[in-house]
Tab-separated table of C-alpha atoms and ligand atoms in Angstrom:
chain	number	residue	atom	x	y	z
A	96	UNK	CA	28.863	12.495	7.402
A	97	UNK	CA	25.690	12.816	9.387
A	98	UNK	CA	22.616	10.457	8.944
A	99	UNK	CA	19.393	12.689	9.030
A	100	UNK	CA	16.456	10.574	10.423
A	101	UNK	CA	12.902	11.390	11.490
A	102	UNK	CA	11.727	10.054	14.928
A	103	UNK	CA	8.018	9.674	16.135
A	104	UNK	CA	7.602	12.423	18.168
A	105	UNK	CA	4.359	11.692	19.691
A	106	UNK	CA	1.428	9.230	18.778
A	107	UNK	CA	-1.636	11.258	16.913
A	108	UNK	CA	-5.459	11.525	18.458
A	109	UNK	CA	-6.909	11.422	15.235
A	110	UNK	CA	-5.237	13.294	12.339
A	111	UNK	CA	-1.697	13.353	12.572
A	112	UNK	CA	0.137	16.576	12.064
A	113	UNK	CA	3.869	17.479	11.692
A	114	UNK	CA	4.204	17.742	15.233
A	115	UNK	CA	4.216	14.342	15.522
A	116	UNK	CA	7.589	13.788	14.275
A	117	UNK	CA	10.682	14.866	14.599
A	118	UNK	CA	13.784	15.418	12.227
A	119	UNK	CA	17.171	14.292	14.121
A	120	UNK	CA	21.091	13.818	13.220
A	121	UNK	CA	22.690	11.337	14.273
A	122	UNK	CA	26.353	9.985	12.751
A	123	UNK	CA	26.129	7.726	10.033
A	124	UNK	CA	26.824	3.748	11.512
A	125	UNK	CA	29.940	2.290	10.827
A	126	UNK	CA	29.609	-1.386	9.373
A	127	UNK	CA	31.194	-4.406	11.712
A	128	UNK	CA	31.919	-7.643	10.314
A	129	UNK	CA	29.095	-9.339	8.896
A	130	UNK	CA	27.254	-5.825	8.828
A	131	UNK	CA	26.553	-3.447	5.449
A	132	UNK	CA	25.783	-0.207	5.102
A	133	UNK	CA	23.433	1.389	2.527
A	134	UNK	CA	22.435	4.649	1.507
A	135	UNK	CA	18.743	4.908	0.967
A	136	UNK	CA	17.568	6.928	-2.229
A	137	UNK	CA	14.078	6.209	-1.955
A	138	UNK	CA	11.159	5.615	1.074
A	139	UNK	CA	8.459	4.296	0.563
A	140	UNK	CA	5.659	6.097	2.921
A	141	UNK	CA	2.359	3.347	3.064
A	142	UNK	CA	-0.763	3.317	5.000
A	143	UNK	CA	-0.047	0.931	8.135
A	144	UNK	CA	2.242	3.411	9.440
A	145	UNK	CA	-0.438	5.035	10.380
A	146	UNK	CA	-1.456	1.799	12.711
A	147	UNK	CA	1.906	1.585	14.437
A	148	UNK	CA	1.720	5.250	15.441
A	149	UNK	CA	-0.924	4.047	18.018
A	150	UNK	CA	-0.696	2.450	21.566
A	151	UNK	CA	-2.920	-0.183	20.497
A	152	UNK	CA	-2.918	-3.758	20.290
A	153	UNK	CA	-2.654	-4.976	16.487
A	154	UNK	CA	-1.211	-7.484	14.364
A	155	UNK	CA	2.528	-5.882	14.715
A	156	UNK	CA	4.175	-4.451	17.134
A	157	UNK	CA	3.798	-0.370	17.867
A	158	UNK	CA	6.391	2.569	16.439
A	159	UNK	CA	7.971	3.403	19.577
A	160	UNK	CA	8.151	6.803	20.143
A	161	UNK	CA	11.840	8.749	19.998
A	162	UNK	CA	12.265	5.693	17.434
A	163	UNK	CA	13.025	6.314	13.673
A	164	UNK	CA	10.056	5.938	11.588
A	165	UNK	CA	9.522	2.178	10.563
A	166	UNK	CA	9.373	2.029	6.811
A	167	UNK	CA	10.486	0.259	3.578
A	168	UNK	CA	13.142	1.654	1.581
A	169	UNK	CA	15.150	1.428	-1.791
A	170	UNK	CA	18.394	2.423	-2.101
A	171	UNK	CA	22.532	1.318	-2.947
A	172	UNK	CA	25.014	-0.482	-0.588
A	173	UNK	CA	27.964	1.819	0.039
A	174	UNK	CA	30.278	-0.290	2.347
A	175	UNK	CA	30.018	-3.934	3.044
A	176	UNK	CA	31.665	-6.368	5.656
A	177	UNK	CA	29.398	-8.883	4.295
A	178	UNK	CA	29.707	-11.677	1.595
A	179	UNK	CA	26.523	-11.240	0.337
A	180	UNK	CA	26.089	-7.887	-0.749
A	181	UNK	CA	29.307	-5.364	-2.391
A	182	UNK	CA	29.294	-1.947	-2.681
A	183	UNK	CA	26.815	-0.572	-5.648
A	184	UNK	CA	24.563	-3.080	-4.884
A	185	UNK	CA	21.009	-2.154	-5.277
A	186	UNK	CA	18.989	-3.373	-2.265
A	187	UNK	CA	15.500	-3.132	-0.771
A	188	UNK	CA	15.050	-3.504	3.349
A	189	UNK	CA	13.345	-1.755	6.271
A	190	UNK	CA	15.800	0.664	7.150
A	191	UNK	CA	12.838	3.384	7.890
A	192	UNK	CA	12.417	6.723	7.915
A	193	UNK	CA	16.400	7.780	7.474
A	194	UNK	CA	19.040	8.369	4.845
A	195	UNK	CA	21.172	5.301	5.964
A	196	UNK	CA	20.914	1.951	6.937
A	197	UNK	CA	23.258	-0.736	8.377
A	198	UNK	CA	22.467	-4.155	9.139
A	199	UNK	CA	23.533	-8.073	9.434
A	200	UNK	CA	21.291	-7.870	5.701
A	201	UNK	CA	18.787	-9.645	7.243
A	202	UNK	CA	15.306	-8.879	5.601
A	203	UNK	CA	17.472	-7.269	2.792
A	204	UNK	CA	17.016	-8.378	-0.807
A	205	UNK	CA	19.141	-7.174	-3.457
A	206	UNK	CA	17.438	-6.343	-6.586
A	207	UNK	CA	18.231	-5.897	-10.414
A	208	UNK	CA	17.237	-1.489	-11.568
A	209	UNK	CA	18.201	-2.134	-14.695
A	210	UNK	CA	15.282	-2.798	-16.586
A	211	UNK	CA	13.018	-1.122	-14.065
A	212	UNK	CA	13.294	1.872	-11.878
A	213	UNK	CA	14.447	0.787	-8.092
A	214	UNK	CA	11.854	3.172	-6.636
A	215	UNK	CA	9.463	0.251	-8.492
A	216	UNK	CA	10.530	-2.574	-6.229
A	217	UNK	CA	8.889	-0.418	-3.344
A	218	UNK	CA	5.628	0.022	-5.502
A	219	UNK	CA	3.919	-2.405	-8.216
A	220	UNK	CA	7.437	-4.824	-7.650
A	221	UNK	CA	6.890	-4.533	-3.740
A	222	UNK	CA	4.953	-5.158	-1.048
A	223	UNK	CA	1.789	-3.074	-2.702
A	224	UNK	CA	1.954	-5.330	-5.401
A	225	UNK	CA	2.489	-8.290	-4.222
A	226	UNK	CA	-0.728	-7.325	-1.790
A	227	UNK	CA	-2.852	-6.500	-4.957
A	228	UNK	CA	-1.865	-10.275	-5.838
A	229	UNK	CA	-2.234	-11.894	-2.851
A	230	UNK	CA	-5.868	-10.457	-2.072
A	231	UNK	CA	-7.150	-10.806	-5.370
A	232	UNK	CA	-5.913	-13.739	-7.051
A	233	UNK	CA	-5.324	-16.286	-3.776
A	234	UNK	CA	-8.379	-14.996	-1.217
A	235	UNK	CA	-10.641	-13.402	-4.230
A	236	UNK	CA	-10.173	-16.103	-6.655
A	237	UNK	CA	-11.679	-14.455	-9.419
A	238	UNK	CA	-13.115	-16.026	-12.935
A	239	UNK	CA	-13.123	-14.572	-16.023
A	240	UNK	CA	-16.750	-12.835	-16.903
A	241	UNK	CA	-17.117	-11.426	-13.090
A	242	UNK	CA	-17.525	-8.129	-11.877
A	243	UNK	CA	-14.970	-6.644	-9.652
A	244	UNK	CA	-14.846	-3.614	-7.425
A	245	UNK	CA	-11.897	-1.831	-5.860
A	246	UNK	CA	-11.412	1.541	-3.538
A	247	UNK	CA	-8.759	3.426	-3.431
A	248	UNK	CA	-8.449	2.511	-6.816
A	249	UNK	CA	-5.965	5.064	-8.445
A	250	UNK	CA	-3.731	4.019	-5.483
A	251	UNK	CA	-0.171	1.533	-5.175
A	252	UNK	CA	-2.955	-1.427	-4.571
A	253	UNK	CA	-6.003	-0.551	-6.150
A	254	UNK	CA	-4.301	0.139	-9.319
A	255	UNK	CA	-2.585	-3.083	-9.220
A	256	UNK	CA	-5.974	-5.369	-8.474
A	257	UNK	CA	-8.026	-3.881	-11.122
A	258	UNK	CA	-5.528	-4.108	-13.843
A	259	UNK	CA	-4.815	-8.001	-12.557
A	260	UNK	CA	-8.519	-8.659	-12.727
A	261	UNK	CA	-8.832	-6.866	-16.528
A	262	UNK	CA	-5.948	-9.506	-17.590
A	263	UNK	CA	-8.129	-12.191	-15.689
A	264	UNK	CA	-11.106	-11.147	-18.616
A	265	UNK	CA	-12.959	-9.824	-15.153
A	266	UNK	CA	-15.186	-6.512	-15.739
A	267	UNK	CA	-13.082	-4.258	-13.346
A	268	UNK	CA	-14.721	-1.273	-11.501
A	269	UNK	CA	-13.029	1.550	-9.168
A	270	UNK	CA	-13.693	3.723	-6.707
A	271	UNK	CA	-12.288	7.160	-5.890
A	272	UNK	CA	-11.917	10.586	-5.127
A	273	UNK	CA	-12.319	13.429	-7.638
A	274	UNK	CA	-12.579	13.300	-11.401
A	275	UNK	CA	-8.799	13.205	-12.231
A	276	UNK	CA	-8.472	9.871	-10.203
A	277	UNK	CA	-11.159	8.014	-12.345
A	278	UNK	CA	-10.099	9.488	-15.835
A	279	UNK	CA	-6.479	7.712	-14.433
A	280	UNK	CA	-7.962	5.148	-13.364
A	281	UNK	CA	-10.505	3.939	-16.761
A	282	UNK	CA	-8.421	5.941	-19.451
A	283	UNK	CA	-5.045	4.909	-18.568
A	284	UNK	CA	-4.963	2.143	-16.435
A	285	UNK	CA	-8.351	0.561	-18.307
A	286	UNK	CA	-10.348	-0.184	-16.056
A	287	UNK	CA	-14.581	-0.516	-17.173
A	288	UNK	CA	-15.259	2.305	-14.962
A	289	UNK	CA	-14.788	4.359	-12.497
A	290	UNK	CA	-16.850	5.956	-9.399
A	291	UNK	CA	-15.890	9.364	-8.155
A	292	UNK	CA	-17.376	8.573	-4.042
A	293	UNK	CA	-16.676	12.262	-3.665
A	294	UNK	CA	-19.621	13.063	-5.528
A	295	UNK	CA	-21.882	12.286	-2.407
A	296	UNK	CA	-24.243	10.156	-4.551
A	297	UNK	CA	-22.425	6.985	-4.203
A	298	UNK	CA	-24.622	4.172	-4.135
A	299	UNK	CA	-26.428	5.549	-7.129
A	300	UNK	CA	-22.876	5.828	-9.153
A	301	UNK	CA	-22.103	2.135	-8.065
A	302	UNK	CA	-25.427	1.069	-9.198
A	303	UNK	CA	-25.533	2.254	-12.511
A	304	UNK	CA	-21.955	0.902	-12.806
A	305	UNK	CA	-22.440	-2.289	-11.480
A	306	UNK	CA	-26.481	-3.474	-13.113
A	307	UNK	CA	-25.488	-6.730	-12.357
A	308	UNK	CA	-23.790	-6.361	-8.761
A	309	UNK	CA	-20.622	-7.385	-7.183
A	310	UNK	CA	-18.889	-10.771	-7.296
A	311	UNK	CA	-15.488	-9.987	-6.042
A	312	UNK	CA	-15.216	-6.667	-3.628
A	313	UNK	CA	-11.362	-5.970	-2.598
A	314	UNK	CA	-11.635	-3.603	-0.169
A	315	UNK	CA	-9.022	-0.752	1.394
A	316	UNK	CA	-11.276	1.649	2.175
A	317	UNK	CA	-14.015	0.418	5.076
A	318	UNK	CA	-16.799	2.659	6.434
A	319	UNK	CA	-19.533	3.866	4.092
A	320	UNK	CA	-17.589	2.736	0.452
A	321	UNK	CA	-17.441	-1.081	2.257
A	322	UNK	CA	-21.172	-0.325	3.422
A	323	UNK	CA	-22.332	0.585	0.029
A	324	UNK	CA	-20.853	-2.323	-1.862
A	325	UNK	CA	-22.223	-4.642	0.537
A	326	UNK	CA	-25.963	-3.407	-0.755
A	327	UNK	CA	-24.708	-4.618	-4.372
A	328	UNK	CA	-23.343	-8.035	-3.758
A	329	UNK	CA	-23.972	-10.887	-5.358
A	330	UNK	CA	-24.890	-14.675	-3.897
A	331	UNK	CA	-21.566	-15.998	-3.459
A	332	UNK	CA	-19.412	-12.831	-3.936
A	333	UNK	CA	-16.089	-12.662	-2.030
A	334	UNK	CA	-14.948	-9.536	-0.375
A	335	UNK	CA	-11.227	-9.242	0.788
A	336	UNK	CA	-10.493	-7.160	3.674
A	337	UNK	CA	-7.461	-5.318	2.622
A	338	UNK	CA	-7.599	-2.075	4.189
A	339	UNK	CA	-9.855	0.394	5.954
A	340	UNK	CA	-8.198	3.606	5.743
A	341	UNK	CA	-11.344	5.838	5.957
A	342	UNK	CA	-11.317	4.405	9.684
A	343	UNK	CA	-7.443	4.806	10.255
A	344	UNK	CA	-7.784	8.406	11.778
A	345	UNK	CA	-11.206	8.079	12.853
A	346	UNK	CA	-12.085	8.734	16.612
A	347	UNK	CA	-15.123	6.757	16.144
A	348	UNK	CA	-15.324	3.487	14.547
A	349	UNK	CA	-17.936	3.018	11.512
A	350	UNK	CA	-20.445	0.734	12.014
A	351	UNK	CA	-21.574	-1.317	8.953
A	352	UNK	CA	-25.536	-1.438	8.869
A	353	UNK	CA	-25.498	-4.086	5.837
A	354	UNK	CA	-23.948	-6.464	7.197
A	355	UNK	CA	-27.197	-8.104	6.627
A	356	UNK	CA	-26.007	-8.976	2.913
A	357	UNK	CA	-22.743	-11.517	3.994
A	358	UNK	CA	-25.549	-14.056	5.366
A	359	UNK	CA	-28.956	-13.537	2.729
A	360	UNK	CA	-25.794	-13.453	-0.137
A	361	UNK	CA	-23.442	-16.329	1.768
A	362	UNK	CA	-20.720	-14.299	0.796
A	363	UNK	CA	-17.094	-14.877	1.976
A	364	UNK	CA	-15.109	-11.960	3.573
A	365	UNK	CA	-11.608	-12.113	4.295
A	366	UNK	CA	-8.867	-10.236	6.267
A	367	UNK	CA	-5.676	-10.233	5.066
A	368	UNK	CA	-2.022	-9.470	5.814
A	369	UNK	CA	0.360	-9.565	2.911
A	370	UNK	CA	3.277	-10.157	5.668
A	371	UNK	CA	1.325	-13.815	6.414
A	372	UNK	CA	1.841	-15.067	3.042
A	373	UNK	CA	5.410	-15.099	2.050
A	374	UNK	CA	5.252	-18.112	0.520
A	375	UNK	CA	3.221	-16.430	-2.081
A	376	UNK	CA	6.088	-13.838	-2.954
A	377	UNK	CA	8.040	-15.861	-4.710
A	378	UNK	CA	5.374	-16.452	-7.220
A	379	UNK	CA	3.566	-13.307	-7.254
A	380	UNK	CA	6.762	-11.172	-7.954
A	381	UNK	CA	8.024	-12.919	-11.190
A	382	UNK	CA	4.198	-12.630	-12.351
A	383	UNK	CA	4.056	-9.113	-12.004
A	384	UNK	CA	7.164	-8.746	-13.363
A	385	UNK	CA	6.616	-9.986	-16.398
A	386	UNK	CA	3.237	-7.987	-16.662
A	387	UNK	CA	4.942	-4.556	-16.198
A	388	UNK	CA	7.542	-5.432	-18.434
A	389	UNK	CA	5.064	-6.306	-21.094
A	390	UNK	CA	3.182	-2.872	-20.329
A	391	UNK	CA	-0.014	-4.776	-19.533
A	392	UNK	CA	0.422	-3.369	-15.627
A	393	UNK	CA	1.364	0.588	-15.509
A	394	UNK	CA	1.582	2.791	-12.764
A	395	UNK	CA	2.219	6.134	-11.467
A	396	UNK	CA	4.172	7.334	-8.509
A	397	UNK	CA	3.793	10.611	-6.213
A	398	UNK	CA	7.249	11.669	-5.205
A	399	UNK	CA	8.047	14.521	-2.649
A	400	UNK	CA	11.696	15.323	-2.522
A	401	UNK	CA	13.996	14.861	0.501
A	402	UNK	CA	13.479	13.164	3.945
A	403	UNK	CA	12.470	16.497	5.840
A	404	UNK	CA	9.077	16.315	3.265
A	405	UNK	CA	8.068	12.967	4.797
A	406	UNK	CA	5.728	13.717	7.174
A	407	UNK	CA	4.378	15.782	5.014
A	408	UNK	CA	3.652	13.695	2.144
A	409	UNK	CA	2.487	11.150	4.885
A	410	UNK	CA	-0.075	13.584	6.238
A	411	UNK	CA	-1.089	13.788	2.568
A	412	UNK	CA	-1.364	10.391	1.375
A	413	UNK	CA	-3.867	9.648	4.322
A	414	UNK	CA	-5.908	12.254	2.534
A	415	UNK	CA	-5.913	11.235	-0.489
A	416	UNK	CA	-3.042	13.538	-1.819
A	417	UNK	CA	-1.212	10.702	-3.713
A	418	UNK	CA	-1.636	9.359	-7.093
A	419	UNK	CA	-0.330	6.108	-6.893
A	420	UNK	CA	2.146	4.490	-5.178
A	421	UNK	CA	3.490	7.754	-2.458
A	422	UNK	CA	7.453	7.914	-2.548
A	423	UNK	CA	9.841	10.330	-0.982
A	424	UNK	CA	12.963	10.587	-2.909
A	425	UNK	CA	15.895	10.613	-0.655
A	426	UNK	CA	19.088	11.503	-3.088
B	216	LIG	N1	-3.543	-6.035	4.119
B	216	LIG	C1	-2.324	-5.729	3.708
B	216	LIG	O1	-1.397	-6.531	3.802
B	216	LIG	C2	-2.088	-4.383	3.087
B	216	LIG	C3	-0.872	-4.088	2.444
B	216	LIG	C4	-0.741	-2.832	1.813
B	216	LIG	C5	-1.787	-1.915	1.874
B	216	LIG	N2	-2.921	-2.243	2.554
B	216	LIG	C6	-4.062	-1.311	2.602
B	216	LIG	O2	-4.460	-1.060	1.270
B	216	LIG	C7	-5.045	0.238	1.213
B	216	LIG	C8	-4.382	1.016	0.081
B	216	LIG	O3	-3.009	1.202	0.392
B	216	LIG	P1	-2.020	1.876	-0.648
B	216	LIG	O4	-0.660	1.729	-0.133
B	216	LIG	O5	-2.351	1.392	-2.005
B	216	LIG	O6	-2.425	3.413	-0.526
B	216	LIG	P2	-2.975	4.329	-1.709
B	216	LIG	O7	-4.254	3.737	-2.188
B	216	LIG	O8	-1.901	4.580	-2.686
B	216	LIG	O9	-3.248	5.692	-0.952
B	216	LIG	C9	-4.270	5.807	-0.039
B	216	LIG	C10	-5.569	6.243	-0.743
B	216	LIG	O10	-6.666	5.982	0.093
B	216	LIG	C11	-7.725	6.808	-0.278
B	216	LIG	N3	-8.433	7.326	0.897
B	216	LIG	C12	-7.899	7.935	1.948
B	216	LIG	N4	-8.873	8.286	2.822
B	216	LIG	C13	-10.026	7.894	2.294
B	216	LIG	C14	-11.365	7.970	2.726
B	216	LIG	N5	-11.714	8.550	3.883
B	216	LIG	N6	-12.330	7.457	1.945
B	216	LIG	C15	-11.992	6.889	0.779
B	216	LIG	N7	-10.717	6.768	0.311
B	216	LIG	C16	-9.750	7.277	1.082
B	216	LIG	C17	-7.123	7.970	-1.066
B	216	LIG	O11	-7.546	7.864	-2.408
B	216	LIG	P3	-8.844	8.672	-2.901
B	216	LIG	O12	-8.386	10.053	-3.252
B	216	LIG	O13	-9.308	7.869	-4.040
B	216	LIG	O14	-9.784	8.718	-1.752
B	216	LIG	C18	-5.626	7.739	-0.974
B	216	LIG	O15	-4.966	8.154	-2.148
B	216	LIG	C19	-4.889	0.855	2.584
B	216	LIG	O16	-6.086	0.668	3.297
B	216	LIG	C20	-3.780	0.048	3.206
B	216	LIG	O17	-3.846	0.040	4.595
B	216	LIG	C21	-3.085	-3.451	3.148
């Protein structure tokens, strides 16, 4: 049995391409004592990879290069030497970019797939969710009657915050690319409305939208969609800085020209790192549980098929490729 694993091959200048990884063999680990093996089915591919392929300084640690892939994954225990997991176990860890993992099952968290699909504990019942939560409901701390605005809306976040803030009674606005994204994103997922940035006329969309402006911005885009929103804020709005993925291949660096509108609006902005609050999993994972069980929070997955399709689907996720929550299946 042979593990097939992809390694990062070299770091990206920019865009990254195919050539910056590299599919490998190796044989599959043997559990010792205390150690168990599982066989990932699913990977989840997210944007922060995209971080760690640099040689830059950051809030974790860089991929290292001839390394597999860091990454979470979803998938079954097949052997174990340890008492708290059995074979058939369904787990979710970091095992990364590879079709087996073995451990000490630290950081690994069995799960129960039987009401739910597992790939969904790596989505809206995973660290996307749980980020959605975090950013809106404990840094955002929205009230019901207030407008809300979200990028990367159709997304594994975006999709997540605006449907929170609808059950909130907030008034819950998106932002994305092309037409199909905002019919998802209003028809299905119900948001109030959403803008297609692609359109070029972006300010003027968000405008007509939003007549009364912004109280609570969750941002994961950055450059000229955080820009833009700041010229529609309220007094007192809150913005959470969640992500800036329009900057996350960019050789230049954006710079904001309203910032202006944080001091004349006293607004609060906010970095965040979903990792930093753990003590807020525990309560933000039975909530959303309940809410997708109830169908009041849906969502869609992307799923390309097989490891070798990774950097593939990675490359297109960065581009907006993905609707919803990007997956490759494994097995
Ligand atoms: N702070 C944290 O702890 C934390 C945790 C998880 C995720 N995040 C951040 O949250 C954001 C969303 O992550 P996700 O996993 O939910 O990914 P996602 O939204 O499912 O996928 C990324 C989406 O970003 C949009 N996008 C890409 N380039 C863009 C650009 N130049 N301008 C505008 N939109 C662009 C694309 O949608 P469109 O087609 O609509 O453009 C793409 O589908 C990312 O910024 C990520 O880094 C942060």
């Amino acid at each position: 049995m042979e593990n097939r694993r992809v390694v990062l091959a070299s770091r990206p200048a920019g865009w990254v391409t195919e050539a910056n990884f590299r599919v490998e063999s190796a044989p599959v680990p043997r559990p010792k004592d205390g150690e168990v093996l599982v066989k990932n089915l699913w990977l989840s591919l997210d944007p922060y990879m995209r971080g760690r392929m640099n040689d830059a300084k950051s809030y974790a640690a860089k991929q290292e290069l001839g390394e597999v892939m860091i990454g979470g994954t979803a998938g079954e225990v097949v052997e174990s030497r340890n008492p708290r997991f059995k074979a058939g176990d369904k787990v979710v860890g970091m095992y990364g970019w590879q079709q087996y993992g073995c451990s000490d099952g630290k950081g690994l968290n069995k799960v129960d797939a039987s009401q739910v699909p597992l790939s969904a504990f790596l989505g809206v019942l995973g660290m996307p969710g749980v980020t959605a939560w975090v950013g809106l409901l404990d840094i955002c701390q929205p009230k019901a009657g207030e407008t809300l605005v979200v990028s990367a809306a159709s997304g594994a976040v975006g999709s997540v915050v605006g449907q929170i803030a609808k059950l909130k009674g907030c008034r819950a606005v998106g932002i994305a690319g092309g037409s199909a994204k905002c019919d998802y994103v209003v028809k299905e997922l119900g948001f109030d409305a959403c803008v297609d940035y692609k359109q070029g006329t972006l300010y003027e969309d968000l405008k007509a939208a939003l007549p009364e402006g912004i109280d609570v911005c969750f941002e994961n885009v950055g450059g000229e969609t955080l820009d833009t929103a700041l010229r529609l804020m309220k007094p007192f709005a809150r913005i959470a800085i969640c992500g800036l993925i329009s900057q996350y291949s960019a050789t230049e660096p954006y710079g904001l020209r309203n910032i202006r509108s944080v001091l004349v609006n006293r607004i609060r902005m906010q970095g965040f790192i979903v990792s930093d609050r753990l003590e807020l999993w525990a309560k933000a994972l039975p909530e959303l549980g309940a809410w997708v069980a109830g169908g009041k929070i849906k969502f869609r997955e992307s799923v390309a098929q097989g490891l070798e399709s990774a950097p593939r689907a990675f490359i297109g996720l960065l581009k907006g490729e993905n609707l919803g929550k990007q997956l490759v299946k494994l097995a």
